Short mmCIF file of C-alpha atoms in Angstrom, two decimals:
data_model
loop_
_atom_site.label_atom_id
_atom_site.label_comp_id
_atom_site.label_asym_id
_atom_site.label_seq_id
_atom_site.Cartn_x
_atom_site.Cartn_y
_atom_site.Cartn_z
CA UNK A 3 -39.18 2.00 10.12
CA UNK A 4 -35.85 2.98 8.56
CA UNK A 5 -32.91 0.85 9.61
CA UNK A 6 -29.39 2.27 9.87
CA UNK A 7 -26.95 0.09 7.96
CA UNK A 8 -23.43 -0.43 9.30
CA UNK A 9 -20.70 1.54 7.52
CA UNK A 10 -17.80 -0.55 6.11
CA UNK A 11 -15.07 2.04 6.74
CA UNK A 12 -13.72 2.03 10.33
CA UNK A 13 -14.44 5.13 12.38
CA UNK A 14 -11.95 6.79 14.71
CA UNK A 15 -12.74 9.50 17.23
CA UNK A 16 -9.48 9.86 19.17
CA UNK A 17 -7.10 11.59 16.77
CA UNK A 18 -3.73 13.01 17.74
CA UNK A 19 -2.91 16.13 15.71
CA UNK A 20 0.55 17.33 14.78
CA UNK A 21 2.25 19.86 17.00
CA UNK A 22 1.12 23.44 16.20
CA UNK A 23 4.47 24.35 14.62
CA UNK A 24 3.74 21.79 11.88
CA UNK A 25 -0.05 21.78 11.75
CA UNK A 26 -0.49 25.56 11.57
CA UNK A 27 1.76 25.78 8.51
CA UNK A 28 0.21 22.86 6.64
CA UNK A 29 -2.38 23.19 3.89
CA UNK A 30 -3.46 19.55 4.15
CA UNK A 31 -3.60 16.79 6.69
CA UNK A 32 -3.67 13.00 6.52
CA UNK A 33 -3.84 9.85 8.59
CA UNK A 34 -0.92 7.67 9.72
CA UNK A 35 -3.15 4.71 10.63
CA UNK A 36 -2.03 1.22 9.65
CA UNK A 37 -3.61 -2.08 10.63
CA UNK A 38 -1.96 -5.41 11.35
CA UNK A 39 -3.36 -8.83 10.50
CA UNK A 40 -4.00 -11.26 13.35
CA UNK A 41 -0.40 -12.52 13.10
CA UNK A 42 1.06 -9.03 13.54
CA UNK A 43 2.02 -8.60 9.87
CA UNK A 44 1.04 -5.51 7.85
CA UNK A 45 -0.24 -6.68 4.47
CA UNK A 46 -2.87 -4.03 3.77
CA UNK A 47 -3.00 -0.25 3.92
CA UNK A 48 -6.18 1.79 4.63
CA UNK A 49 -6.50 4.55 2.04
CA UNK A 50 -8.96 6.54 4.12
CA UNK A 51 -10.84 6.43 7.41
CA UNK A 52 -13.90 8.04 8.92
CA UNK A 53 -13.09 10.91 11.24
CA UNK A 54 -15.09 11.94 14.28
CA UNK A 55 -18.75 11.22 14.90
CA UNK A 56 -20.16 12.81 11.74
CA UNK A 57 -22.29 10.81 9.32
CA UNK A 58 -21.64 10.82 5.59
CA UNK A 59 -18.50 12.14 3.93
CA UNK A 60 -16.46 12.81 7.07
CA UNK A 61 -13.40 11.02 5.77
CA UNK A 62 -9.70 11.64 6.26
CA UNK A 63 -7.26 10.32 3.62
CA UNK A 64 -4.18 8.31 4.43
CA UNK A 65 -0.76 9.89 4.11
CA UNK A 66 -0.01 7.92 0.92
CA UNK A 67 -3.33 8.77 -0.71
CA UNK A 68 -3.10 12.47 0.16
CA UNK A 69 0.44 12.69 -1.23
CA UNK A 70 -0.60 10.85 -4.38
CA UNK A 71 -3.60 13.06 -5.08
CA UNK A 72 -1.61 16.25 -4.54
CA UNK A 73 1.36 15.10 -6.61
CA UNK A 74 -0.80 14.10 -9.59
CA UNK A 75 -3.57 16.71 -9.22
CA UNK A 76 -6.10 13.92 -8.86
CA UNK A 77 -9.13 13.40 -6.68
CA UNK A 78 -10.65 10.21 -5.27
CA UNK A 79 -14.30 9.22 -5.13
CA UNK A 80 -15.75 6.34 -3.12
CA UNK A 81 -19.17 4.83 -3.80
CA UNK A 82 -21.15 2.80 -1.26
CA UNK A 83 -24.01 0.41 -1.89
CA UNK A 84 -26.17 -1.77 0.34
CA UNK A 85 -24.89 -5.28 0.95
CA UNK A 86 -27.91 -7.52 0.31
CA UNK A 87 -26.43 -10.37 2.35
CA UNK A 88 -25.86 -8.35 5.52
CA UNK A 89 -27.34 -5.38 7.32
CA UNK A 90 -24.54 -3.13 6.18
CA UNK A 91 -23.16 -1.09 3.33
CA UNK A 92 -20.14 -2.05 1.24
CA UNK A 93 -17.70 -0.21 -0.98
CA UNK A 94 -18.80 -0.51 -4.60
CA UNK A 95 -15.86 1.36 -6.11
CA UNK A 96 -12.92 3.59 -5.30
CA UNK A 97 -12.19 5.68 -8.37
CA UNK A 98 -9.41 8.12 -9.25
CA UNK A 99 -10.22 11.18 -11.35
CA UNK A 100 -8.12 13.90 -12.94
CA UNK A 101 -9.06 16.99 -10.91
CA UNK A 102 -8.86 19.22 -14.00
CA UNK A 103 -10.94 16.88 -16.18
CA UNK A 104 -13.13 14.61 -14.11
CA UNK A 105 -15.91 13.49 -16.45
CA UNK A 106 -14.58 9.92 -16.57
CA UNK A 107 -12.59 8.02 -13.98
CA UNK A 108 -8.99 7.22 -14.82
CA UNK A 109 -9.13 3.86 -13.07
CA UNK A 110 -10.45 1.93 -10.07
CA UNK A 111 -8.21 1.28 -7.08
CA UNK A 112 -8.66 -2.34 -5.88
CA UNK A 113 -9.59 -1.82 -2.23
CA UNK A 114 -11.38 -4.26 0.06
CA UNK A 115 -14.57 -3.60 2.02
CA UNK A 116 -12.59 -1.68 4.67
CA UNK A 117 -10.97 0.73 2.16
CA UNK A 118 -7.67 -1.18 2.38
CA UNK A 119 -5.16 -1.58 -0.44
CA UNK A 120 -3.24 -4.86 -0.54
CA UNK A 121 0.40 -3.78 -0.36
CA UNK A 122 2.76 -4.85 -3.13
CA UNK A 123 6.14 -4.63 -1.40
CA UNK A 124 9.18 -3.81 -3.54
CA UNK A 125 11.80 -5.14 -1.15
CA UNK A 126 13.29 -4.61 2.31
CA UNK A 127 14.18 -1.33 3.98
CA UNK A 128 15.80 1.20 1.62
CA UNK A 129 14.07 -0.12 -1.47
CA UNK A 130 13.37 3.59 -1.92
CA UNK A 131 16.07 6.25 -1.76
CA UNK A 132 17.00 7.30 1.78
CA UNK A 133 18.44 10.78 2.32
CA UNK A 134 19.50 11.77 5.84
CA UNK A 135 18.23 14.98 7.40
CA UNK A 136 21.83 16.21 7.56
CA UNK A 137 22.24 15.78 3.81
CA UNK A 138 18.94 17.47 3.16
CA UNK A 139 19.33 20.49 5.44
CA UNK A 140 23.02 21.34 5.10
CA UNK A 141 23.18 24.86 3.67
CA UNK A 142 24.89 25.50 0.33
CA UNK A 143 25.59 21.80 -0.22
CA UNK A 144 25.53 21.11 -3.96
CA UNK A 145 25.45 17.32 -3.82
CA UNK A 146 23.79 14.74 -1.61
CA UNK A 147 24.40 11.11 -0.74
CA UNK A 148 21.41 8.78 -0.96
CA UNK A 149 21.21 5.14 0.09
CA UNK A 150 19.25 2.44 -1.72
CA UNK A 151 18.98 -1.36 -1.71
CA UNK A 152 20.29 -2.77 -5.01
CA UNK A 153 18.96 -6.29 -4.54
CA UNK A 154 21.98 -7.58 -2.62
CA UNK A 155 23.11 -4.80 -0.32
CA UNK A 156 22.60 -1.16 0.57
CA UNK A 157 24.73 1.13 -1.57
CA UNK A 158 25.38 4.88 -1.41
CA UNK A 159 25.10 7.07 -4.49
CA UNK A 160 25.96 10.74 -4.97
CA UNK A 161 23.64 13.11 -6.86
CA UNK A 162 23.34 16.77 -7.70
CA UNK A 163 20.99 18.04 -5.01
CA UNK A 164 18.65 20.12 -7.18
CA UNK A 165 18.45 17.54 -9.94
CA UNK A 166 17.75 14.72 -7.49
CA UNK A 167 14.73 16.38 -5.90
CA UNK A 168 13.27 17.84 -9.09
CA UNK A 169 9.76 16.42 -9.72
CA UNK A 170 10.10 13.93 -6.86
CA UNK A 171 7.62 13.29 -4.07
CA UNK A 172 9.37 13.29 -0.69
CA UNK A 173 8.17 11.70 2.55
CA UNK A 174 9.87 12.92 5.74
CA UNK A 175 9.94 10.39 8.56
CA UNK A 176 12.02 8.86 11.33
CA UNK A 177 13.70 5.52 10.60
CA UNK A 178 16.14 5.18 13.52
CA UNK A 179 15.67 2.18 15.83
CA UNK A 180 15.19 4.42 18.84
CA UNK A 181 12.03 5.99 17.41
CA UNK A 182 10.19 2.70 18.00
CA UNK A 183 8.30 3.08 14.70
CA UNK A 184 9.04 -0.42 13.44
CA UNK A 185 6.54 -2.76 11.78
CA UNK A 186 6.57 -6.40 10.70
CA UNK A 187 5.91 -7.02 7.01
CA UNK A 188 5.82 -10.17 4.82
CA UNK A 189 9.35 -9.48 3.58
CA UNK A 190 11.07 -7.97 6.62
CA UNK A 191 10.57 -7.78 10.35
CA UNK A 192 11.04 -4.40 12.06
CA UNK A 193 10.66 -2.31 8.90
CA UNK A 194 10.46 1.45 9.60
CA UNK A 195 6.92 2.82 9.45
CA UNK A 196 7.69 5.39 6.71
CA UNK A 197 8.51 2.53 4.33
CA UNK A 198 4.93 1.26 4.69
CA UNK A 199 3.56 4.62 3.56
CA UNK A 200 6.14 4.81 0.76
CA UNK A 201 5.12 1.37 -0.48
CA UNK A 202 1.46 2.39 -0.66
CA UNK A 203 2.40 5.64 -2.41
CA UNK A 204 4.56 3.83 -4.96
CA UNK A 205 1.78 1.30 -5.61
CA UNK A 206 -0.57 4.18 -6.42
CA UNK A 207 1.94 6.12 -8.53
CA UNK A 208 2.94 3.07 -10.56
CA UNK A 209 -0.42 1.26 -10.32
CA UNK A 210 1.37 -1.86 -9.12
CA UNK A 211 -1.56 -3.50 -7.39
CA UNK A 212 -1.97 -7.00 -6.01
CA UNK A 213 -5.31 -8.38 -7.17
CA UNK A 214 -7.39 -11.08 -5.55
CA UNK A 215 -8.34 -14.14 -7.59
CA UNK A 216 -12.14 -14.10 -8.08
CA UNK A 217 -13.82 -16.86 -6.05
CA UNK A 218 -10.38 -17.89 -4.77
CA UNK A 219 -11.83 -20.01 -1.94
CA UNK A 220 -13.37 -22.27 -4.58
CA UNK A 221 -10.92 -22.01 -7.47
CA UNK A 222 -7.64 -22.57 -5.59
CA UNK A 223 -8.72 -25.87 -3.90
CA UNK A 224 -10.17 -27.08 -7.22
CA UNK A 225 -6.97 -26.28 -9.14
CA UNK A 226 -4.83 -27.89 -6.41
CA UNK A 227 -6.97 -31.04 -6.53
CA UNK A 228 -6.82 -31.18 -10.35
CA UNK A 229 -3.01 -30.85 -10.37
CA UNK A 230 -2.74 -33.56 -7.71
CA UNK A 231 -4.92 -35.93 -9.75
CA UNK A 232 -2.87 -35.30 -12.90
CA UNK A 233 0.43 -36.02 -11.14
CA UNK A 234 -1.04 -39.08 -9.46
CA UNK A 235 -2.33 -40.47 -12.78
CA UNK A 236 1.04 -39.98 -14.43
CA UNK A 237 2.75 -41.62 -11.43
CA UNK A 238 0.51 -44.67 -11.58
CA UNK A 239 0.18 -45.24 -15.32
CA UNK A 240 3.26 -43.53 -16.74
CA UNK A 241 6.61 -45.09 -17.49
CA UNK A 242 9.26 -45.56 -14.82
CA UNK A 243 11.32 -42.67 -16.19
CA UNK A 244 8.36 -40.27 -16.21
CA UNK A 245 7.34 -41.39 -12.71
CA UNK A 246 10.89 -40.75 -11.46
CA UNK A 247 10.86 -37.27 -13.00
CA UNK A 248 7.48 -36.51 -11.39
CA UNK A 249 8.83 -37.72 -8.03
CA UNK A 250 11.72 -35.23 -8.18
CA UNK A 251 9.38 -32.41 -9.30
CA UNK A 252 7.13 -33.08 -6.30
CA UNK A 253 10.10 -33.19 -3.94
#
């Protein structure tokens, strides 16, 4: 008797589509889904989800992944294998290919078993250029003002409009407090939702990925114990000066 194995990628059946004015004029679609950890913090980003009740390749890409693939003319391929330890499948690889030459994968994206990318945040809100809708849509305006966080404060810079947008990937979203699209992240509470998608997109474009330490549940306690034993040995058998230095390092 064949047994159906559980699929690792979450499935959603209740999707809310864009309004017709947007959807009918769009060539592609994508998902806005994000998931919080148990403490309400967004640390990971799902690159794709299963859509509807279909079995197999009924996937819908995330907004960041769809923008990335279109901007670079790439395609993504996910491979599933059986998990021998559980009655389920697991993601074996998530590969990126050049759509015009796809014989060999360019690289593997480090996703977890739920298709999630661990977000590598660049900074607080406005770590990417912000351009207001007014600046963007004002007719015959030759320059624009864009805001960005410089590490200490938000500054405003002026650019030639055409030159600024040339070869850039643009995400349009609402960031005002009244839109209620605010999310808690490891580096900032109440960060606008579009910044989460921008972070995932930038991680893909720049391949700035956070990687898990293999066997971290074993290695990290072992390394912590070893460092503790080394400091303790120096404290007990070292000279008074060395012991004093170690005390201040520990403090």
